[in-house]
Amino acid sequence: MAERPKYYITTPIYYVNARPHLGHTYTTIAADTIARYKQMRGYEVVFLTGTDEHGQKVERAAKKEGVAPQDFTDRISSEYRALWKELDLRVDRFIRTTELRHARAVQKLFREIQKNGYVEKGYYEGNYCVYDEMYVDEPTPEGLCPECKRPVELVKEENYFFKLSAFEKPLLNYYQKHPEFVQPESRRNEVISFVSGGLRDLSISRTTLKWGIPWPGDEKHVFYVWSDALTNYITAIGYADNPAEFERLWPADVHLVGKEIIRFHAVYWPAFLMAAGLPLPRQVFAHGHILFQDEKMSKSRGNIQSPQPIARVLGTDALRYFLLREIVFGQDGNFSRDALVARYNSDLANGLGNLVSRTLTMIERYFDGKMPGPLESGAPGNEAPVKAACASAIGEAIDLYDQFATSRALERVWQAVSEVDRYLTLEKPWDRAENAAERAPVGHVLATSAAALRIAAVLAHPVLPKATQKIWELLGQQGQVGDHRMDQIAWRYLPAGTRIGKAEAIFPRVEKEEAIERIEAMEHELRQPKVAAAAGAGAGGGTTPAPAGSDRIAIEDFSKVEMRVGEIKTAERVPGADKLLKITVDIGSEVRQVVAGIAQYYEPEKLIGRKVIVVVNLQPRKLRGVESNGMIVAASVGPEGRPVLAGFHEEVEIGARLK
Ligand code: MSP
């Protein structure tokens, strides 16, 4: 067999100062999808991601937690790895910048650059933004970083400088000759205009921190975190320790990045590579930002959604589908739980999922679970649009995946799915099946639907790897969908008599309110520091933590929960949320607003004046956009978890503490 061409794709390596959120997940899922697609185009794919672990930001985050930087980075880096595993992302390589091979690669690269005359020593005096890990030429009049609006710090230090200015012309020439190098077009223009404005030499070392890779031969300097980080893309494929592999895999085919770091990837990185005499990556593709509550999702803004609750409530495929269908790759797009669940129900549960289960149920019922064959002569008329929609979906989806336009690729596939739905509605096999004379044409209709589903499974596979594999198997197909070549797929009836699987809901429909509430509750739980961690942190204060391995807690743990008697003052429904009531409750010292999930069981008017138990020292959280500052205690009764409010048989004073 001829050797497959390689395809090397990377994501940014993520800072370990914070836990992964949906923003990081977005890039990694997009890369995973492209990787799966390229594999279905016959490439040997290498997909790299990892963690960026040096620099001041990480050093300070570790210090704030009172742990050594390495322990801190070990922990967060493994959270990243565990997350990609949980989400079933096929990461081929994971790089950490604290690995020894990486230090070797960084030192080797810059030694080379220095040898070629592009490094010199100098002084930097000016403003620095620790958060963005960069010097700020023009702070705002208030002295803030124009990017993140945090105060800049004045620094003066000896630095090594990279002669970036020497690469102004070569870079511009390169962009001109290789229009595909920076994409999408809007980013390309931005980069060209930045470089055309003139390039100043770039400081690439620091003497003010220890948490970094030492400069070879001058160890009071460590590498600036970005010169360290960018090098990861060559470290991971053997730049310092495996020349044969480096030769085989470099240059990268694409670096996927968020648009805020395009300059580092499309200006500095290619300049470093030119200076070292190495080939440049074939493309840097910058996607847009996920916005949540109208702002970029980020730790600093606190508007974070974690991917785990979505994956656990709706499945990993649903998470992938939403991100890649709802947001146009390359542009900013909004995340909302409402839109997420709405899309899940409409496109996955009612769309593809329903078509699969309808088709299989009918084959099971009318044909004993064996695939019917098509009519020899073909059926008159109605199936033509189905075949046409499948044929154009094949051609167009491939073209669109090639451009990373996943949302449009999926649109095409779903057009074919709805064409099949229309066809079934027209043919009504369920009305005709009982009539023996109609058996053959009904079989033809179902065979046509199954043939279309086979194509949809192949085309949607890069985005929905699990569901499409399941569909594949239910259709009685062997092996892995992902092993099929997308460019070799064509319309074909499945062999008559193929045993199909039992119909099952691939995407069970969910009740919107309930799914959103579960996602919110899990999100909340994820953000709470673990009880064990909290107990550990307080151990110095004379507390007795529960014995290891026991699921009992110590009295000190219980006493952390502050519960008080409260009296309900007002209660009203939360618009758009069937289960929620917005309640104000007097807890003695103040009147609190609490949101409670009891609307289906308690009339708001009847609650006024009722004495309840309130947990008063919970962190505030928002439920459907309404702030909840505490929790009303209720028993959860029966399999459906009906809430029954806890109360007292005797008179109690408002504000009394429960012990
Ligand atoms: N460590 C640097 C990258 C070094 S690459 C040599 C860094 N890390 S980061 O943790 O801040 O991750 C930034 C990347 O995460 C973005 O470029 C993007 O890929 C992804 N995203 C983080 N938040 C995002 C959104 N809100 N929306 C989309 N992607 C986002 O920068």
Coordinates of C-alpha atoms in Angstrom, one line a residue, residues 129-517:
C129 CA 1.1 43.4 31.1
V130 CA 1.5 40.3 33.3
Y131 CA -1.8 39.0 32.3
D132 CA -1.2 39.0 28.6
E133 CA 2.5 38.3 29.1
M134 CA 3.6 41.1 26.8
Y135 CA 5.2 44.5 26.7
V136 CA 2.6 47.2 26.2
D137 CA 3.8 50.1 23.9
E138 CA 0.8 52.2 24.4
P139 CA -1.1 51.8 27.7
T140 CA -4.5 53.6 28.0
P141 CA -4.4 57.1 29.6
E142 CA -5.4 55.4 32.9
G143 CA -2.3 53.2 32.7
L144 CA -4.1 50.0 31.7
C145 CA -3.3 47.3 29.1
P146 CA -5.4 48.1 26.0
E147 CA -6.1 44.3 25.6
C148 CA -7.2 43.2 29.0
K149 CA -7.7 46.6 30.8
R150 CA -5.6 45.6 33.7
P151 CA -2.9 47.9 35.1
V152 CA 0.5 47.6 33.4
E153 CA 3.7 47.4 35.4
L154 CA 6.7 49.6 34.7
V155 CA 9.8 47.5 34.2
K156 CA 13.4 48.0 33.2
E157 CA 15.6 45.1 32.5
E158 CA 18.3 43.6 30.4
N159 CA 16.8 41.4 27.7
Y160 CA 17.9 39.5 24.7
F161 CA 16.2 40.9 21.6
F162 CA 15.2 39.2 18.5
K163 CA 15.8 41.2 15.3
L164 CA 12.2 41.1 14.2
S165 CA 12.7 44.3 12.2
A166 CA 14.8 42.4 9.7
F167 CA 11.8 40.3 8.8
E168 CA 9.4 43.0 7.8
K169 CA 10.0 42.6 4.1
P170 CA 10.5 38.9 4.0
L171 CA 7.2 38.4 5.9
L172 CA 5.3 40.7 3.6
N173 CA 6.7 38.9 0.6
Y174 CA 5.7 35.6 2.1
Y175 CA 2.1 36.7 2.8
Q176 CA 1.9 38.0 -0.8
K177 CA 3.2 34.7 -2.3
H178 CA 1.2 32.5 0.0
P179 CA -2.3 33.9 0.4
E180 CA -3.4 30.8 2.1
F181 CA -0.8 31.2 4.9
V182 CA -3.0 33.4 7.2
Q183 CA -6.7 32.7 7.1
P184 CA -9.5 33.7 7.1
E185 CA -9.0 36.7 4.9
S186 CA -10.0 39.3 7.5
R187 CA -7.2 38.1 9.7
R188 CA -4.8 38.0 6.8
N189 CA -5.5 41.7 6.2
E190 CA -5.1 42.5 9.8
V191 CA -1.7 40.8 9.9
I192 CA -0.5 42.5 6.7
S193 CA -1.5 45.9 8.0
F194 CA 0.3 45.2 11.3
V195 CA 3.5 44.2 9.6
S196 CA 3.3 47.0 7.1
G197 CA 3.1 49.5 10.0
G198 CA 6.7 48.5 10.8
L199 CA 8.2 45.9 13.1
R200 CA 10.3 46.6 16.2
D201 CA 12.8 44.2 17.6
L202 CA 11.2 41.8 20.1
S203 CA 12.4 41.2 23.6
I204 CA 12.7 37.4 24.0
S205 CA 14.1 36.9 27.5
R206 CA 13.4 38.0 31.1
T207 CA 15.5 38.4 34.2
T208 CA 12.7 39.2 36.5
L209 CA 11.4 35.7 37.0
K210 CA 12.7 32.2 37.5
W211 CA 9.8 30.1 36.2
G212 CA 11.1 29.6 32.7
I213 CA 13.7 27.9 30.5
P214 CA 17.2 29.2 31.1
W215 CA 19.0 31.0 28.3
P216 CA 21.9 28.8 27.4
G217 CA 25.1 30.2 28.7
D218 CA 23.5 33.1 30.5
E219 CA 21.3 31.6 33.1
K220 CA 20.0 34.7 34.8
H221 CA 17.8 35.1 31.8
V222 CA 14.9 32.8 31.1
F223 CA 13.0 32.7 27.8
Y224 CA 10.1 35.0 27.4
V225 CA 7.0 32.7 27.6
W226 CA 5.9 33.3 24.0
S227 CA 9.3 32.3 22.5
D228 CA 9.2 29.3 24.7
A229 CA 5.5 28.4 23.9
L230 CA 5.6 28.8 20.1
T231 CA 8.5 26.3 20.0
N232 CA 6.2 23.6 21.3
Y233 CA 5.0 22.9 17.7
I234 CA 8.5 21.6 16.8
T235 CA 9.5 20.1 20.1
A236 CA 6.5 17.7 19.9
I237 CA 7.7 16.2 16.7
G238 CA 11.3 15.7 17.6
Y239 CA 13.1 18.9 16.7
A240 CA 15.7 18.3 19.4
D241 CA 15.7 14.6 19.7
N242 CA 14.3 12.8 16.6
P243 CA 15.5 14.4 13.4
A244 CA 13.9 11.7 11.1
E245 CA 10.5 12.3 12.6
F246 CA 10.9 16.1 12.5
E247 CA 11.8 15.8 8.8
R248 CA 8.7 13.7 8.2
L249 CA 6.2 15.9 10.0
W250 CA 7.4 19.5 9.7
P251 CA 6.1 21.9 8.5
A252 CA 2.7 21.7 10.3
D253 CA -0.2 21.7 7.9
V254 CA -2.3 24.0 10.1
H255 CA -2.0 25.8 13.4
L256 CA -5.5 26.5 14.7
V257 CA -5.6 29.4 17.0
G258 CA -8.1 31.9 18.5
K259 CA -8.0 35.3 16.8
E260 CA -6.5 37.1 19.8
I261 CA -3.1 35.3 19.3
I262 CA -2.9 35.6 15.6
R263 CA 0.0 38.0 15.8
F264 CA 2.2 35.6 17.7
H265 CA 1.5 32.9 15.2
A266 CA 1.5 34.7 11.9
V267 CA 4.3 37.3 12.6
Y268 CA 6.6 36.3 15.4
W269 CA 6.6 32.5 14.9
P270 CA 7.3 32.6 11.1
A271 CA 10.0 35.2 11.7
F272 CA 11.7 32.9 14.3
L273 CA 11.5 30.0 11.8
M274 CA 12.9 32.1 9.0
A275 CA 15.7 33.2 11.2
A276 CA 16.6 29.6 12.0
G277 CA 16.3 28.6 8.4
L278 CA 13.3 26.3 9.0
P279 CA 10.3 25.9 6.7
L280 CA 7.1 27.8 7.8
P281 CA 3.8 26.1 8.7
R282 CA 1.5 25.9 5.7
Q283 CA -1.3 27.7 7.4
V284 CA -2.3 29.6 10.5
F285 CA -6.1 29.6 10.8
A286 CA -7.7 31.9 13.4
H287 CA -11.2 31.2 14.6
G288 CA -13.5 33.6 16.4
H289 CA -14.5 33.8 20.0
I290 CA -17.2 32.1 21.9
L291 CA -19.2 34.8 23.6
F292 CA -21.3 34.1 26.7
Q293 CA -23.6 36.7 28.0
D294 CA -22.4 39.0 25.2
E295 CA -18.7 39.0 26.1
K296 CA -15.8 36.8 25.3
M297 CA -15.9 33.7 27.5
S298 CA -12.9 33.9 29.8
K299 CA -11.8 33.3 33.3
S300 CA -11.1 36.9 34.0
R301 CA -14.6 37.9 33.1
G302 CA -16.0 35.0 35.1
N303 CA -18.6 34.2 32.4
I304 CA -17.6 30.6 32.0
Q305 CA -19.3 27.5 30.9
S306 CA -17.5 24.2 31.4
P307 CA -17.8 21.5 28.8
Q308 CA -18.4 18.6 31.2
P309 CA -21.9 19.4 32.2
I310 CA -23.0 19.7 28.6
A311 CA -21.2 16.4 27.7
R312 CA -22.7 14.7 30.7
V313 CA -26.3 15.8 30.2
L314 CA -26.5 15.8 26.4
G315 CA -23.5 13.7 25.3
T316 CA -20.1 14.7 23.7
D317 CA -21.6 14.5 20.2
A318 CA -24.2 17.1 21.1
L319 CA -21.5 19.4 22.4
R320 CA -19.5 19.0 19.2
Y321 CA -22.5 19.5 17.0
F322 CA -23.6 22.7 18.8
L323 CA -20.2 24.3 18.6
L324 CA -19.6 23.4 15.0
R325 CA -23.1 24.0 13.7
E326 CA -24.2 27.1 15.5
I327 CA -20.9 29.1 15.3
V328 CA -19.5 30.0 11.9
F329 CA -15.9 28.9 12.1
G330 CA -13.8 32.0 11.8
Q331 CA -16.4 34.3 13.3
D332 CA -17.5 35.1 16.9
G333 CA -20.6 33.3 18.1
N334 CA -22.8 33.1 21.1
F335 CA -23.1 30.3 23.5
S336 CA -26.4 30.0 25.4
R337 CA -27.8 27.0 27.1
D338 CA -31.1 27.7 25.6
A339 CA -29.8 27.6 22.0
L340 CA -27.8 24.5 22.9
V341 CA -30.8 22.5 24.0
A342 CA -33.0 23.9 21.3
R343 CA -30.5 22.7 18.6
Y344 CA -30.1 19.4 20.3
N345 CA -33.8 18.8 20.2
S346 CA -34.5 20.1 16.7
D347 CA -31.5 18.8 14.7
L348 CA -30.4 15.8 16.7
A349 CA -33.3 14.3 18.5
N350 CA -36.1 15.3 16.0
G351 CA -33.9 15.4 13.0
L352 CA -31.2 12.8 12.4
G353 CA -32.1 10.7 15.5
N354 CA -35.8 10.5 14.7
L355 CA -35.1 9.5 11.1
V356 CA -32.9 6.7 12.2
S357 CA -35.3 5.3 14.7
R358 CA -38.3 5.6 12.3
T359 CA -36.5 3.8 9.5
L360 CA -35.2 1.1 11.7
T361 CA -38.5 0.6 13.5
M362 CA -40.3 0.1 10.2
I363 CA -37.7 -2.3 8.8
E364 CA -38.0 -4.2 12.1
R365 CA -41.8 -4.3 12.0
Y366 CA -42.5 -4.8 8.4
F367 CA -39.4 -6.8 7.2
D368 CA -38.4 -8.7 10.3
G369 CA -35.3 -6.6 10.9
K370 CA -33.8 -7.5 7.5
M371 CA -32.9 -4.8 5.1
P372 CA -35.4 -4.8 2.2
G373 CA -34.0 -4.4 -1.3
P374 CA -34.8 -1.7 -3.8
L375 CA -37.3 -2.3 -6.7
E376 CA -35.4 -3.6 -9.7
S377 CA -37.0 -1.1 -12.0
G378 CA -36.6 1.7 -9.5
A379 CA -39.6 3.5 -8.0
P380 CA -41.4 6.2 -9.9
G381 CA -40.5 9.7 -9.1
N382 CA -40.4 10.5 -5.4
E383 CA -36.9 9.3 -4.5
A384 CA -35.1 11.4 -7.0
P385 CA -34.7 14.5 -4.7
V386 CA -33.3 12.2 -2.0
K387 CA -30.6 10.8 -4.3
A388 CA -29.9 14.3 -5.6
A389 CA -29.6 15.8 -2.1
C390 CA -27.2 13.0 -1.1
A391 CA -25.1 13.4 -4.1
S392 CA -24.8 17.2 -3.7
A393 CA -24.2 16.7 0.1
I394 CA -21.2 14.5 -0.7
G395 CA -19.6 17.0 -3.1
E396 CA -20.3 20.1 -1.1
A397 CA -19.6 18.8 2.4
I398 CA -16.2 17.7 1.3
D399 CA -15.5 21.1 -0.3
L400 CA -16.7 22.8 2.9
Y401 CA -14.8 20.6 5.3
D402 CA -11.7 21.4 3.2
Q403 CA -12.3 25.1 4.0
F404 CA -13.1 24.3 7.7
A405 CA -16.6 25.6 7.1
T406 CA -18.1 22.9 9.3
S407 CA -21.4 24.7 10.0
R408 CA -22.1 24.8 6.3
A409 CA -21.0 21.2 5.7
L410 CA -23.4 20.1 8.4
E411 CA -26.2 22.2 6.9
R412 CA -25.8 20.3 3.6
V413 CA -26.0 17.0 5.4
W414 CA -29.1 18.1 7.2
Q415 CA -30.7 19.2 4.0
A416 CA -30.3 15.6 2.8
V417 CA -31.8 14.4 6.1
S418 CA -34.9 16.6 5.7
E419 CA -35.2 15.5 2.1
V420 CA -35.6 11.9 3.4
D421 CA -38.1 13.1 5.9
R422 CA -40.1 14.7 3.2
Y423 CA -39.9 11.6 1.1
L424 CA -41.2 9.4 3.9
T425 CA -44.1 11.8 4.5
L426 CA -44.9 11.6 0.9
E427 CA -44.7 7.9 0.6
K428 CA -46.3 7.1 3.9
P429 CA -44.9 3.5 4.2
W430 CA -46.7 3.2 7.6
D431 CA -50.0 3.4 5.9
R432 CA -49.2 1.0 3.1
A433 CA -47.2 -1.7 4.9
E434 CA -50.2 -3.8 5.8
N435 CA -51.2 -4.2 2.1
A436 CA -49.3 -7.2 0.6
A437 CA -49.3 -5.8 -2.8
E438 CA -47.4 -2.7 -1.5
R439 CA -44.7 -4.7 0.2
A440 CA -42.1 -4.3 -2.5
P441 CA -42.6 -0.5 -3.0
V442 CA -42.6 0.0 0.8
G443 CA -39.4 -2.0 1.0
H444 CA -38.0 0.3 -1.6
V445 CA -38.8 3.4 0.4
L446 CA -37.2 2.1 3.5
A447 CA -34.1 0.9 1.6
T448 CA -33.8 4.3 0.1
S449 CA -34.0 5.9 3.5
A450 CA -31.4 3.5 4.9
A451 CA -29.1 4.2 1.9
A452 CA -29.4 7.9 2.6
L453 CA -28.6 7.4 6.3
R454 CA -25.5 5.5 5.4
I455 CA -24.2 8.5 3.5
A456 CA -25.3 10.9 6.2
A457 CA -23.4 8.8 8.8
V458 CA -20.2 9.0 6.7
L459 CA -20.5 12.8 6.1
A460 CA -21.4 13.7 9.6
H461 CA -18.8 11.4 11.2
P462 CA -16.1 14.0 11.8
V463 CA -18.5 16.0 13.9
L464 CA -20.6 13.2 15.4
P465 CA -18.1 10.3 15.8
K466 CA -20.1 8.3 18.3
A467 CA -23.6 8.7 17.0
T468 CA -22.6 7.9 13.4
Q469 CA -20.7 4.8 14.5
K470 CA -23.9 3.7 16.2
I471 CA -26.0 4.4 13.1
W472 CA -23.5 2.5 11.1
E473 CA -23.8 -0.6 13.2
L474 CA -27.6 -0.3 13.4
L475 CA -27.6 -0.3 9.7
G476 CA -25.8 -3.6 9.8
Q477 CA -22.5 -2.2 8.5
Q478 CA -19.1 -3.7 9.6
G479 CA -16.0 -1.9 10.9
Q480 CA -15.5 1.7 11.6
V481 CA -17.2 4.6 9.7
G482 CA -14.0 6.6 10.3
D483 CA -12.0 4.1 8.2
H484 CA -14.0 5.0 5.1
R485 CA -12.8 7.5 2.6
M486 CA -15.2 10.4 2.4
D487 CA -14.3 11.1 -1.2
Q488 CA -15.0 7.6 -2.3
I489 CA -18.5 7.4 -0.9
A490 CA -21.4 7.2 -3.4
W491 CA -25.1 6.3 -3.4
R492 CA -25.6 2.6 -2.9
Y493 CA -28.4 0.4 -1.6
L494 CA -27.4 -1.8 1.3
P495 CA -27.4 -5.5 0.5
A496 CA -30.9 -6.9 0.8
G497 CA -31.2 -9.2 3.8
T498 CA -28.6 -7.4 5.9
R499 CA -29.6 -7.8 9.6
I500 CA -30.2 -4.5 11.2
G501 CA -29.9 -3.5 14.8
K502 CA -32.8 -2.8 17.3
A503 CA -34.1 0.7 16.9
E504 CA -33.0 2.9 19.8
A505 CA -33.0 6.6 20.5
I506 CA -29.6 7.9 19.5
F507 CA -30.4 11.3 20.7
P508 CA -33.3 11.0 23.3
R509 CA -35.4 14.1 23.4
V510 CA -34.9 16.2 26.5
E511 CA -37.2 18.5 28.4
K512 CA -35.6 21.9 27.9
E513 CA -36.0 23.4 31.3
E514 CA -34.9 20.3 33.0
A515 CA -31.8 19.9 30.8
I516 CA -30.8 23.5 31.4
E517 CA -31.3 23.2 35.1

